Amino acid sequence: TGAISSLQRQMEIQESKLRRIRSEKEMLQKQLREQEAQLQAMSAQFFSLTEQKQEEMTVMMEEENRNLQQVVMEQESQLAEQKQLISELQETISQLRAEVVTTRLNLLEQKQAHKEIQSQAEALQHKELQTRVALERISTKFERYRNKIIQATFSVEGSRDPQGELTDDELLEAMQKIFHERTEFQHMLKNKGSR
């Protein structure tokens, strides 16, 4: 009897739980139906709104696409202009680089030519200096030799000392005169000897 009573109590508890669960189930089903109804209403509303929005969005997207295409075309045009400008600038840069190389080569050639000219000028200056030294030596020797000739010419017996400085022509004339006199004197000696 105690076991049966215990089992009955347990069964009543379980039945109570079952009823509560069924009640909760019905309430949940009711809520679900209400939510489904709300969802359907919202879906219908959303669908209608979406269609309207789709049309608006389509118009907006078409307009935006046209604007974007216009922007893309403008950017492509600008890009083509920039490419052309870049190409022209690269060509100009290449020409300038070639000119720089040519100018540097010309400068190097000019520097080399300047060095050669400077070297030649230094060599000529050296030669000029050597020539001047040699000329001074020759002039000194010539002057000594001339003085010796004058001394020898006017130290001859019967000759008079020169008045002032002699010119080369006067000295030559005096020498020729002595030579002529000596030649005549030798002829006279020969003639006397033959006699």
C-alpha positions as a printed Julia matrix, in Angstrom:
195×3 Matrix{Float64}:
   0.0     0.0      0.0
   2.83    2.4      0.81
   4.57    1.59    -2.45
   1.36    2.11    -4.4
   0.73    5.38    -2.61
   4.25    6.47    -3.37
   3.86    5.49    -6.98
   0.5     7.27    -7.16
   2.04   10.41    -5.69
   4.84   10.18    -8.19
   2.31    9.62   -10.97
   0.3    12.61    -9.84
   3.46   14.67    -9.75
   4.35   13.49   -13.24
   0.79   14.15   -14.5
   0.95   17.61   -12.97
   4.27   18.13   -14.72
   2.74   16.81   -17.94
  -0.2    19.16   -17.66
   2.1    22.03   -16.94
   4.24   21.04   -19.87
   1.18   20.69   -22.12
  -0.06   24.05   -20.94
   3.38   25.53   -21.65
   3.34   23.75   -25.01
  -0.02   25.21   -25.91
   1.11   28.62   -24.8
   4.27   28.25   -26.83
   2.28   27.07   -29.84
  -0.01   30.04   -29.42
   2.97   32.35   -29.18
   4.5    30.62   -32.2
   1.33   31.08   -34.19
   1.19   34.71   -33.14
   4.83   35.13   -34.05
   4.26   33.39   -37.38
   1.34   35.71   -38.05
   3.51   38.69   -37.13
   6.3    37.29   -39.24
   4.03   36.83   -42.21
   2.68   40.32   -41.76
   6.21   41.65   -41.45
   7.32   39.57   -44.43
   4.5    40.89   -46.51
   5.28   44.41   -45.4
   8.99   43.83   -45.93
   8.36   42.31   -49.34
   6.26   45.27   -50.39
   8.83   47.6    -48.98
  11.59   45.64   -50.66
   9.9    45.82   -54.04
   9.49   49.52   -53.68
  13.0    49.81   -52.38
  14.24   47.6    -55.18
  12.78   49.98   -57.73
  14.27   52.95   -55.92
  17.55   51.13   -55.47
  17.52   50.11   -59.13
  17.0    53.71   -60.2
  19.64   54.88   -57.76
  22.07   52.15   -58.83
  21.52   52.95   -62.51
  22.13   56.62   -61.79
  25.16   55.73   -59.7
  26.4    53.4    -62.44
  26.06   56.18   -64.99
  27.93   58.54   -62.69
  30.58   55.92   -62.06
  30.91   55.25   -65.8
  31.3    58.98   -66.38
  33.92   59.13   -63.63
  35.66   56.05   -65.05
  35.68   57.58   -68.55
  37.08   60.84   -67.19
  39.72   58.97   -65.19
  40.61   56.85   -68.24
  40.95   60.04   -70.28
  43.11   61.6    -67.57
  45.12   58.38   -67.36
  45.69   58.42   -71.13
  46.81   62.07   -70.91
  49.1    61.22   -68.0
  50.54   58.27   -69.95
  51.18   60.57   -72.92
  52.74   63.15   -70.61
  54.86   60.47   -68.94
  55.99   59.22   -72.35
  56.91   62.77   -73.44
  58.7    63.4    -70.15
  60.62   60.12   -70.46
  61.63   61.07   -74.0
  62.7    64.52   -72.8
  64.62   62.93   -69.92
  66.35   60.56   -72.37
  67.29   63.5    -74.61
  68.55   65.48   -71.62
  70.59   62.5    -70.44
  72.08   62.14   -73.92
  72.84   65.88   -73.95
  74.44   65.6    -70.5
  76.61   62.71   -71.7
  77.57   64.65   -74.86
  78.32   67.79   -72.82
  80.45   65.79   -70.38
  82.35   64.23   -73.27
  82.86   67.67   -74.82
  84.07   69.02   -71.49
  86.47   66.1    -71.11
  87.73   66.67   -74.66
  88.09   70.4    -73.96
  89.94   69.68   -70.71
  92.22   67.25   -72.52
  92.81   69.78   -75.32
  93.42   72.49   -72.7
  95.93   70.24   -70.93
  97.68   69.52   -74.24
  97.73   73.23   -75.15
  99.01   74.09   -71.66
 101.65   71.39   -71.97
 102.65   72.72   -75.42
 102.69   76.27   -74.04
 104.92   75.18   -71.16
 107.2    73.36   -73.63
 107.32   76.49   -75.84
 108.07   78.67   -72.8
 110.86   76.27   -71.85
 112.19   76.35   -75.42
 111.91   80.14   -75.45
 113.87   80.32   -72.22
 116.51   77.95   -73.59
 116.65   79.97   -76.83
 117.03   83.23   -74.9
 119.83   81.73   -72.81
 121.5    80.39   -75.97
 120.99   83.75   -77.71
 122.53   85.59   -74.78
 125.48   83.22   -74.86
 125.87   83.66   -78.63
 125.44   87.43   -78.3
 128.1    87.51   -75.58
 130.44   85.34   -77.68
 129.72   87.43   -80.75
 130.39   90.63   -78.86
 133.68   89.25   -77.52
 134.61   88.03   -80.99
 133.68   91.42   -82.5
 135.73   93.23   -79.89
 138.67   90.95   -80.68
 138.23   91.68   -84.39
 138.09   95.42   -83.71
 141.12   95.14   -81.47
 142.99   93.09   -84.08
 141.94   95.37   -86.92
 142.92   98.62   -85.26
 146.05   97.3    -83.59
 147.69   97.08   -87.01
 150.59   99.51   -87.43
 149.55  102.69   -89.12
 145.83  102.35   -88.3
 144.01  104.96   -86.3
 141.73  104.15   -83.38
 138.03  104.36   -84.23
 136.13  107.45   -83.26
 133.09  106.3    -81.29
 131.33  103.01   -81.75
 131.77  101.2    -85.05
 129.0    99.78   -87.15
 129.37   96.32   -88.68
 129.73   97.88   -92.15
 132.5   100.21   -90.97
 134.31   97.31   -89.31
 133.99   95.22   -92.47
 135.28   98.09   -94.56
 138.31   98.51   -92.25
 139.04   94.78   -92.43
 138.75   94.76   -96.23
 141.08   97.72   -96.37
 143.7    95.89   -94.27
 143.27   92.74   -96.32
 143.62   94.72   -99.54
 146.73   96.49   -98.23
 148.31   93.22   -97.13
 147.52   91.59  -100.47
 149.2    94.51  -102.25
 152.13   94.33   -99.88
 152.55   90.6   -100.57
 152.5    91.3   -104.32
 155.15   93.93  -103.88
 157.29   91.51  -101.85
 156.92   88.87  -104.54
 157.86   91.32  -107.24
 160.92   92.44  -105.34
 161.91   88.87  -104.64
 161.68   87.92  -108.31
 163.88   90.88  -109.2
